[in-house]
Short mmCIF file of C-alpha atoms and ligand atoms in Angstrom, two decimals:
data_model
loop_
_atom_site.label_atom_id
_atom_site.label_comp_id
_atom_site.label_asym_id
_atom_site.label_seq_id
_atom_site.Cartn_x
_atom_site.Cartn_y
_atom_site.Cartn_z
CA MET X 94 -56.34 -51.50 31.80
CA THR X 95 -53.52 -47.99 32.93
CA THR X 96 -51.71 -47.26 29.65
CA THR X 97 -49.38 -45.34 31.55
CA VAL X 98 -45.79 -45.94 30.23
CA LEU X 99 -42.52 -44.23 33.06
CA VAL X 100 -39.21 -43.69 31.53
CA LEU X 101 -36.43 -43.58 34.04
CA ASN X 102 -32.73 -42.15 33.00
CA ALA X 103 -30.56 -43.10 35.93
CA GLY X 104 -27.31 -42.08 36.17
CA SER X 105 -24.70 -41.73 39.18
CA SER X 106 -26.12 -38.87 40.43
CA SER X 107 -29.93 -38.58 40.15
CA LEU X 108 -33.45 -40.25 38.45
CA LYS X 109 -34.38 -38.83 35.12
CA TRP X 110 -37.83 -39.67 35.39
CA MET X 111 -40.68 -38.95 32.32
CA LEU X 112 -44.52 -40.09 33.13
CA PHE X 113 -46.44 -40.65 28.75
CA ASP X 114 -50.11 -41.31 27.74
CA ALA X 115 -49.57 -44.66 25.81
CA PRO X 116 -50.56 -45.17 22.90
CA ALA X 117 -50.40 -41.32 21.50
CA LEU X 118 -47.29 -40.31 23.97
CA SER X 119 -48.25 -37.56 25.10
CA ARG X 120 -46.45 -36.28 28.22
CA LEU X 121 -48.00 -36.16 30.62
CA ARG X 122 -44.83 -35.74 33.80
CA SER X 123 -41.48 -34.84 34.61
CA GLY X 124 -38.69 -34.58 36.93
CA MET X 125 -35.64 -34.79 37.91
CA VAL X 126 -34.42 -35.75 42.10
CA GLU X 127 -30.89 -34.18 42.11
CA ARG X 128 -27.78 -34.58 44.69
CA LEU X 129 -28.65 -38.93 45.02
CA GLY X 130 -25.69 -40.00 46.72
CA GLU X 131 -24.70 -36.93 49.06
CA PRO X 132 -25.45 -35.56 52.46
CA THR X 133 -28.83 -33.43 51.17
CA GLY X 134 -29.60 -35.66 48.71
CA PRO X 135 -31.66 -39.53 48.26
CA GLY X 136 -29.19 -42.56 49.25
CA THR X 137 -29.35 -44.68 47.22
CA HIS X 138 -31.76 -44.25 43.94
CA ALA X 139 -33.64 -46.76 46.22
CA GLU X 140 -35.37 -43.98 48.17
CA ALA X 141 -34.78 -41.03 44.92
CA LEU X 142 -37.35 -43.62 43.43
CA ALA X 143 -39.37 -44.34 45.94
CA SER X 144 -40.00 -40.18 45.96
CA VAL X 145 -40.90 -40.22 41.94
CA LEU X 146 -43.27 -42.81 43.20
CA SER X 147 -45.02 -40.95 46.30
CA GLU X 148 -45.07 -37.64 43.83
CA LEU X 149 -46.89 -39.79 41.21
CA GLY X 150 -49.38 -40.74 43.97
CA ASN X 151 -50.95 -44.04 42.99
CA VAL X 152 -50.21 -44.43 40.06
CA ARG X 153 -49.07 -47.76 38.29
CA PRO X 154 -47.07 -47.52 35.71
CA ALA X 155 -48.17 -50.19 32.27
CA VAL X 156 -44.67 -50.69 31.33
CA VAL X 157 -41.46 -48.83 32.93
CA GLY X 158 -38.89 -48.13 30.42
CA HIS X 159 -34.48 -47.71 31.05
CA ARG X 160 -31.96 -45.22 28.91
CA ILE X 161 -28.82 -47.69 28.92
CA VAL X 162 -26.61 -46.75 27.56
CA HIS X 163 -24.43 -49.66 26.71
CA GLY X 164 -25.92 -52.68 24.77
CA GLY X 165 -22.44 -54.20 23.26
CA ARG X 166 -23.53 -56.25 19.90
CA THR X 167 -26.49 -57.98 22.39
CA PHE X 168 -28.89 -55.77 22.27
CA THR X 169 -30.62 -55.10 19.32
CA GLY X 170 -33.40 -53.65 20.23
CA PRO X 171 -36.06 -52.39 22.67
CA ALA X 172 -35.41 -55.27 25.09
CA LEU X 173 -37.65 -56.84 27.98
CA LEU X 174 -34.98 -56.71 31.25
CA ASP X 175 -35.47 -60.64 32.79
CA GLU X 176 -33.37 -62.35 34.60
CA TYR X 177 -30.89 -62.96 31.68
CA ALA X 178 -31.11 -59.76 30.61
CA VAL X 179 -30.76 -58.33 34.12
CA ALA X 180 -27.13 -60.30 34.02
CA GLU X 181 -25.83 -58.91 30.48
CA VAL X 182 -26.43 -55.70 31.58
CA GLN X 183 -24.75 -56.29 34.00
CA ARG X 184 -21.97 -58.55 31.74
CA LEU X 185 -21.42 -54.92 30.21
CA VAL X 186 -20.03 -52.69 33.13
CA PRO X 187 -16.36 -52.40 31.71
CA LEU X 188 -17.77 -51.15 28.09
CA ALA X 189 -19.86 -48.46 30.11
CA PRO X 190 -17.93 -48.32 33.83
CA LEU X 191 -19.76 -45.09 34.58
CA HIS X 192 -23.77 -46.02 33.13
CA ASN X 193 -24.49 -49.47 33.37
CA PRO X 194 -24.93 -49.45 37.37
CA PRO X 195 -26.71 -46.93 38.40
CA ALA X 196 -29.24 -48.24 35.49
CA LEU X 197 -28.82 -51.29 36.99
CA ALA X 198 -30.07 -49.32 40.21
CA GLY X 199 -32.88 -48.61 38.63
CA ILE X 200 -34.10 -51.94 37.32
CA ALA X 201 -33.45 -53.11 41.18
CA ALA X 202 -35.25 -50.51 42.43
CA VAL X 203 -38.18 -50.31 40.23
CA ALA X 204 -38.18 -54.73 40.76
CA GLU X 205 -38.98 -53.87 44.44
CA ARG X 206 -41.28 -51.16 45.03
CA LEU X 207 -43.90 -52.17 41.46
CA LEU X 208 -43.76 -55.62 41.71
CA HIS X 209 -44.76 -56.91 38.86
CA VAL X 210 -44.62 -53.94 36.42
CA PRO X 211 -43.03 -54.62 32.62
CA GLN X 212 -39.38 -53.55 32.48
CA VAL X 213 -37.89 -52.47 29.22
CA GLY X 214 -34.54 -51.90 28.48
CA VAL X 215 -33.57 -49.07 25.86
CA PHE X 216 -29.88 -48.95 24.29
CA ASP X 217 -28.04 -45.68 23.49
CA THR X 218 -26.43 -48.26 21.65
CA ALA X 219 -29.35 -50.45 20.03
CA PHE X 220 -29.92 -48.62 16.96
CA HIS X 221 -26.30 -48.94 15.47
CA GLN X 222 -26.58 -52.58 15.65
CA THR X 223 -26.74 -52.13 12.26
CA MET X 224 -23.75 -51.39 11.34
CA PRO X 225 -21.82 -53.57 8.89
CA GLU X 226 -19.36 -55.38 10.86
CA ALA X 227 -16.99 -53.17 7.34
CA ALA X 228 -18.10 -50.42 9.69
CA ALA X 229 -18.37 -52.04 13.73
CA ARG X 230 -14.91 -52.86 13.02
CA TYR X 231 -11.24 -51.44 13.35
CA ALA X 232 -8.21 -52.00 10.86
CA LEU X 233 -7.18 -54.37 14.80
CA PRO X 234 -6.02 -58.23 15.23
CA LEU X 235 -8.63 -59.61 15.28
CA TRP X 236 -7.66 -60.89 19.45
CA CYS X 237 -8.35 -57.07 20.29
CA GLU X 238 -12.32 -57.79 19.73
CA ARG X 239 -12.78 -61.15 20.71
CA ASP X 240 -10.95 -61.16 24.14
CA HIS X 241 -11.59 -57.00 24.98
CA GLY X 242 -14.70 -56.29 22.74
CA VAL X 243 -12.66 -53.45 20.65
CA ARG X 244 -15.14 -53.24 18.12
CA ARG X 245 -17.87 -49.95 17.48
CA TYR X 246 -21.47 -49.91 18.94
CA GLY X 247 -22.11 -46.56 18.51
CA ALA X 248 -24.45 -44.38 21.20
CA HIS X 249 -26.57 -41.06 21.25
CA GLY X 250 -28.11 -44.50 18.25
CA THR X 251 -32.39 -44.14 20.49
CA SER X 252 -31.86 -40.40 18.59
CA HIS X 253 -30.80 -41.22 15.71
CA GLN X 254 -33.73 -43.46 14.84
CA TYR X 255 -36.22 -41.26 16.81
CA VAL X 256 -34.84 -38.42 13.74
CA SER X 257 -34.73 -40.41 11.23
CA ARG X 258 -38.41 -41.99 11.58
CA VAL X 259 -40.11 -38.21 12.59
CA ALA X 260 -37.43 -37.26 8.88
CA GLY X 261 -39.29 -39.37 7.11
CA GLU X 262 -42.95 -39.56 7.91
CA PHE X 263 -42.21 -35.59 7.95
CA LEU X 264 -41.10 -35.85 3.65
CA GLN X 265 -43.98 -38.48 3.67
CA ARG X 266 -46.69 -35.07 4.10
CA THR X 267 -47.10 -32.43 1.80
CA ASP X 268 -45.05 -29.95 3.75
CA GLY X 269 -42.60 -32.54 3.04
CA ARG X 270 -43.06 -30.34 -0.79
CA ASP X 271 -42.02 -33.88 -2.56
CA PRO X 272 -44.84 -33.56 -5.31
CA GLU X 273 -44.65 -37.36 -5.07
CA PRO X 274 -42.98 -38.39 -2.25
CA ARG X 275 -40.70 -41.85 -1.73
CA ARG X 276 -41.37 -44.41 1.36
CA ARG X 277 -39.89 -44.68 3.75
CA GLU X 278 -37.73 -47.21 3.42
CA ASP X 279 -36.39 -44.82 0.49
CA TRP X 280 -34.78 -42.51 2.49
CA ASN X 281 -30.90 -42.23 3.11
CA PHE X 282 -30.27 -40.12 5.76
CA VAL X 283 -27.39 -38.32 7.39
CA THR X 284 -28.24 -37.39 10.80
CA LEU X 285 -26.57 -34.58 12.94
CA HIS X 286 -27.25 -35.22 16.61
CA LEU X 287 -25.35 -32.10 17.97
CA GLY X 288 -24.77 -31.51 21.22
CA ASN X 289 -22.66 -31.42 24.78
CA GLY X 290 -21.60 -34.55 22.89
CA CYS X 291 -22.25 -35.16 18.70
CA SER X 292 -21.98 -37.75 17.03
CA ALA X 293 -23.23 -38.37 13.22
CA ALA X 294 -24.54 -41.72 11.41
CA ALA X 295 -25.62 -42.58 8.12
CA VAL X 296 -29.29 -44.25 8.14
CA ARG X 297 -30.62 -46.35 5.22
CA GLY X 298 -34.20 -46.74 4.90
CA GLY X 299 -34.62 -45.72 8.32
CA VAL X 300 -31.47 -48.48 9.80
CA CYS X 301 -28.65 -47.50 10.41
CA VAL X 302 -25.51 -48.69 8.19
CA ASP X 303 -22.82 -45.67 9.76
CA THR X 304 -22.53 -44.07 12.84
CA SER X 305 -18.72 -41.55 14.39
CA MET X 306 -19.02 -42.70 17.40
CA GLY X 307 -17.11 -45.83 18.50
CA LEU X 308 -15.43 -48.27 21.25
CA THR X 309 -16.64 -45.35 23.15
CA PRO X 310 -18.03 -42.24 22.29
CA LEU X 311 -14.82 -40.44 21.79
CA GLU X 312 -14.85 -41.16 18.21
CA GLY X 313 -15.59 -39.04 15.31
CA LEU X 314 -16.93 -35.20 15.56
CA VAL X 315 -16.03 -32.34 17.92
CA MET X 316 -18.35 -32.18 20.76
CA GLY X 317 -18.40 -29.59 23.99
CA THR X 318 -14.54 -31.20 26.12
CA ARG X 319 -13.87 -34.35 23.82
CA CYS X 320 -11.78 -34.67 20.91
CA GLY X 321 -13.12 -36.76 19.04
CA ASP X 322 -10.76 -37.84 15.43
CA LEU X 323 -6.82 -37.99 16.71
CA ASP X 324 -4.52 -39.65 15.99
CA PRO X 325 -3.86 -42.83 18.16
CA ALA X 326 -0.34 -41.76 18.60
CA ALA X 327 -1.05 -38.60 19.38
CA VAL X 328 -2.25 -40.75 23.33
CA THR X 329 1.76 -42.18 23.74
CA HIS X 330 3.14 -39.11 22.69
CA LEU X 331 0.73 -37.95 25.41
CA GLN X 332 1.93 -40.16 27.44
CA ARG X 333 5.86 -40.03 27.03
CA SER X 334 6.42 -35.88 26.13
CA ALA X 335 3.86 -34.60 28.86
CA GLY X 336 4.58 -37.26 31.26
CA LEU X 337 0.84 -38.84 31.83
CA SER X 338 -0.50 -41.24 32.73
CA ALA X 339 -2.97 -43.07 31.12
CA GLU X 340 -6.00 -41.42 33.17
CA GLU X 341 -4.77 -38.29 33.02
CA VAL X 342 -5.02 -38.42 29.00
CA ASN X 343 -8.16 -40.16 29.08
CA ARG X 344 -8.85 -37.22 30.63
CA VAL X 345 -7.36 -34.14 28.30
CA LEU X 346 -9.41 -36.27 25.68
CA ASN X 347 -12.80 -36.17 27.30
CA ARG X 348 -13.50 -33.68 29.16
CA GLU X 349 -10.65 -30.87 28.41
CA SER X 350 -11.21 -30.76 24.28
CA GLY X 351 -12.63 -30.59 21.36
CA LEU X 352 -14.47 -26.65 21.85
CA LYS X 353 -13.24 -26.20 25.68
CA GLY X 354 -9.54 -27.28 24.67
CA LEU X 355 -9.73 -25.24 22.14
CA CYS X 356 -11.24 -21.16 22.78
CA GLY X 357 -11.75 -22.04 26.29
CA GLU X 358 -15.34 -22.74 26.69
CA ASN X 359 -17.87 -25.51 25.43
CA ASP X 360 -21.63 -23.76 25.81
CA VAL X 361 -21.05 -22.88 21.29
CA ARG X 362 -24.25 -19.99 22.42
CA ARG X 363 -20.63 -18.49 24.30
CA VAL X 364 -18.26 -19.60 21.24
CA LEU X 365 -20.87 -18.33 18.63
CA ALA X 366 -21.05 -14.99 21.28
CA ARG X 367 -17.54 -14.43 20.89
CA ALA X 368 -16.76 -15.69 17.32
CA ALA X 369 -19.38 -12.40 15.89
CA ASP X 370 -17.42 -9.93 18.43
CA GLY X 371 -13.96 -10.68 16.10
CA ASP X 372 -12.58 -12.76 18.88
CA ALA X 373 -9.97 -15.10 16.71
CA GLU X 374 -9.88 -18.47 19.27
CA ALA X 375 -13.28 -19.42 19.20
CA ASP X 376 -13.62 -18.64 15.32
CA LEU X 377 -10.81 -21.70 14.72
CA ALA X 378 -12.90 -23.51 17.22
CA LEU X 379 -15.73 -23.81 15.04
CA ASP X 380 -14.24 -23.60 12.20
CA ILE X 381 -12.70 -27.45 13.34
CA TYR X 382 -16.12 -27.92 14.66
CA CYS X 383 -18.92 -27.63 11.30
CA ARG X 384 -15.88 -29.03 9.17
CA ARG X 385 -15.21 -32.21 11.08
CA ILE X 386 -19.13 -32.29 10.31
CA ARG X 387 -18.59 -31.89 6.53
CA LYS X 388 -16.44 -34.50 6.72
CA TYR X 389 -18.16 -36.82 7.80
CA VAL X 390 -21.41 -35.80 5.69
CA GLY X 391 -18.79 -36.23 3.00
CA ALA X 392 -18.02 -39.69 3.88
CA TYR X 393 -21.43 -40.88 4.82
CA ALA X 394 -22.55 -39.32 1.73
CA ALA X 395 -19.57 -41.59 0.20
CA ILE X 396 -21.44 -45.31 2.46
CA LEU X 397 -25.07 -45.02 1.30
CA GLY X 398 -23.96 -43.62 -2.41
CA ARG X 399 -27.42 -40.37 -2.35
CA LEU X 400 -27.46 -37.90 -0.14
CA ASP X 401 -31.54 -37.71 0.22
CA GLY X 402 -31.40 -35.42 3.50
CA LEU X 403 -29.57 -33.74 6.52
CA VAL X 404 -30.87 -33.74 9.99
CA PHE X 405 -29.79 -31.20 12.70
CA THR X 406 -31.10 -31.87 16.66
CA ALA X 407 -29.94 -31.87 19.95
CA GLY X 408 -28.99 -27.87 21.73
CA VAL X 409 -26.58 -26.98 18.82
CA GLY X 410 -28.51 -29.00 15.79
CA GLU X 411 -31.34 -27.67 16.63
CA ASN X 412 -30.83 -24.58 18.15
CA ALA X 413 -27.94 -23.17 16.82
CA ALA X 414 -28.70 -21.01 12.94
CA GLU X 415 -25.20 -19.83 12.76
CA ILE X 416 -23.91 -23.67 12.98
CA ARG X 417 -25.86 -25.01 10.39
CA ARG X 418 -25.22 -22.23 8.00
CA ARG X 419 -20.88 -23.50 8.31
CA VAL X 420 -22.20 -26.55 8.43
CA CYS X 421 -24.16 -26.38 5.20
CA GLU X 422 -23.13 -23.34 2.85
CA PRO X 423 -19.93 -24.80 1.30
CA LEU X 424 -22.15 -28.05 0.70
CA GLY X 425 -24.05 -27.79 -2.07
CA GLY X 426 -21.76 -30.03 -4.78
CA PHE X 427 -23.89 -32.41 -2.59
CA GLY X 428 -27.08 -31.18 -2.74
CA VAL X 429 -27.41 -28.61 0.06
CA THR X 430 -29.23 -26.22 -0.14
CA LEU X 431 -29.49 -23.43 1.95
CA ASP X 432 -33.24 -21.25 2.84
CA ALA X 433 -31.38 -18.70 5.07
CA ALA X 434 -35.06 -16.74 6.28
CA ALA X 435 -35.72 -20.69 7.26
CA ASN X 436 -32.47 -21.01 8.38
CA GLU X 437 -33.16 -18.63 11.61
CA VAL X 438 -36.99 -20.11 12.25
CA ARG X 439 -37.30 -21.33 16.04
CA SER X 440 -39.31 -23.72 16.42
CA LYS X 441 -40.37 -27.16 18.48
CA GLU X 442 -41.87 -28.64 15.04
CA PRO X 443 -40.08 -30.76 13.01
CA ARG X 444 -39.59 -28.53 9.69
CA ARG X 445 -37.41 -28.04 7.08
CA ILE X 446 -34.50 -24.82 5.87
CA ASP X 447 -33.08 -26.34 2.30
CA ALA X 448 -33.65 -24.09 -0.85
CA GLY X 449 -35.38 -26.65 -3.05
CA GLY X 450 -31.38 -28.90 -3.53
CA SER X 451 -32.01 -32.30 -3.97
CA ALA X 452 -30.87 -33.12 -0.66
CA ALA X 453 -33.83 -32.48 2.08
CA VAL X 454 -32.42 -30.42 5.17
CA LEU X 455 -34.43 -30.84 7.95
CA VAL X 456 -35.10 -29.87 11.88
CA VAL X 457 -35.72 -32.61 13.73
CA PRO X 458 -36.09 -31.44 17.73
CA THR X 459 -35.24 -34.34 18.99
CA ASP X 460 -37.51 -36.32 21.51
CA GLU X 461 -34.82 -39.68 23.26
CA GLU X 462 -37.31 -40.16 26.07
CA GLN X 463 -40.82 -40.27 23.83
CA GLU X 464 -38.75 -43.37 21.28
CA ILE X 465 -38.02 -44.55 25.07
CA ALA X 466 -41.24 -44.85 26.05
CA ARG X 467 -42.83 -45.39 23.01
CA GLN X 468 -40.19 -48.84 22.06
CA ALA X 469 -41.16 -49.94 26.10
CA TRP X 470 -45.58 -49.62 25.41
CA GLY X 471 -43.98 -51.43 21.61
CA LEU X 472 -42.61 -53.99 23.09
CA VAL X 473 -45.24 -54.92 26.29
CA ARG X 474 -48.33 -54.54 23.78
CA GLY X 475 -47.00 -56.58 21.02
CA ASP X 476 -46.59 -53.86 18.29
CA ASP X 477 -43.58 -53.16 15.94
CA ALA X 478 -42.27 -50.32 17.78
CA ALA X 479 -38.57 -51.09 17.15
P1 AMP N 793 -27.93 -30.95 24.81
O1 AMP N 793 -26.85 -31.82 24.55
O2 AMP N 793 -28.57 -31.96 23.75
O3 AMP N 793 -29.11 -30.26 25.25
O4 AMP N 793 -27.41 -29.59 23.86
C1 AMP N 793 -26.70 -29.22 24.89
C2 AMP N 793 -25.74 -27.91 23.79
O5 AMP N 793 -26.48 -26.80 22.73
C3 AMP N 793 -25.00 -26.86 24.51
O6 AMP N 793 -23.38 -27.11 24.31
C4 AMP N 793 -25.12 -25.37 23.46
O7 AMP N 793 -24.32 -24.46 23.82
C5 AMP N 793 -25.94 -25.65 23.22
N1 AMP N 793 -26.63 -24.94 23.32
C6 AMP N 793 -28.32 -24.43 23.32
N2 AMP N 793 -28.74 -23.87 22.94
C7 AMP N 793 -28.27 -22.62 22.38
C8 AMP N 793 -28.87 -21.91 21.90
N3 AMP N 793 -29.46 -21.13 20.87
N4 AMP N 793 -27.56 -21.74 19.91
C9 AMP N 793 -26.57 -21.97 21.20
N5 AMP N 793 -25.69 -22.70 21.27
C10 AMP N 793 -27.03 -24.00 22.21
#
């Protein structure tokens, strides 16, 4: 029997794919079909999938795992994409109008081309559905949630789940340094996914208890182009004062804010280089960015009651030693320390970079595709992978 797992990440104009070999989940091959719907690219997701399958020769995967952005309250873990589940993903389109439709197109394409191959949905929101109501609800009139689904769903869940698990496993090994390693159930982590989008999660024993993204990925940390937390009255103020429509404000907050809004640049490498050259605007942008992260670390330490570990991941979290320094150095009162030399090390492996404080500081390169493969394989094989 085949043991390959095909992971698909369908965007509006691209189809990313990765092939894994289970159960070790080693990455066999990967690729991306781009320019979907453009004159030079394939017209549909079905055509894109056809070109992926022809590239893969006669490989017939044991299961296809789909990255799906929004699973609402329905999906709390990986789900077999039967008729009911597909209808539910469709029903959730209003919560992710740009993201769920391409996933549905990908699912339909697989159903057509790979008859009888089971398909599993892995949702960006699922890991956060363990949040207590007190974390998931906004202080709004009840009808806002009841009639319009306005509550906190979170995002980046697959990444937070992956890095919190790997961090727990890492700290249990001897190179975790602890003379008597605690069990996974005991670790209180704050995980920081810092990429172009940024989010924090409070994770107790592998279970998410709070996260910084909310109804949409706009809430929380300062990001590449998103503002993160904001007084909601700023929206109506801008509508009245600058004469912007609801759509225009939405564009400003999602695409023209964050680091880009503050200093004209959303690539952290560029912002860091400018700050190092004495550019005050870039330096202030980084201060605002890192201060917001510290605010969440403190808030989540209070929610968790104890901070055992801080986990950095994604493009910025894995690569930007200077950002980690700016975040960690002022957090000594929370047991956070930094080994300056270890912080500078570049590696694709999980590593520990603290100087022996009560909170371990780790860098764990994220691997959302492998996590999707693990969960998809686990579901069809009946393993407890979620
Ligand atoms: P991601 O969304 O995880 O792909 O992360 C993308 C972000 O990572 C970009 O905004 C880059 O600025 C940032 N990034 C990638 N490499 C580095 C690096 N060496 N130093 C600082 N930031 C980086």
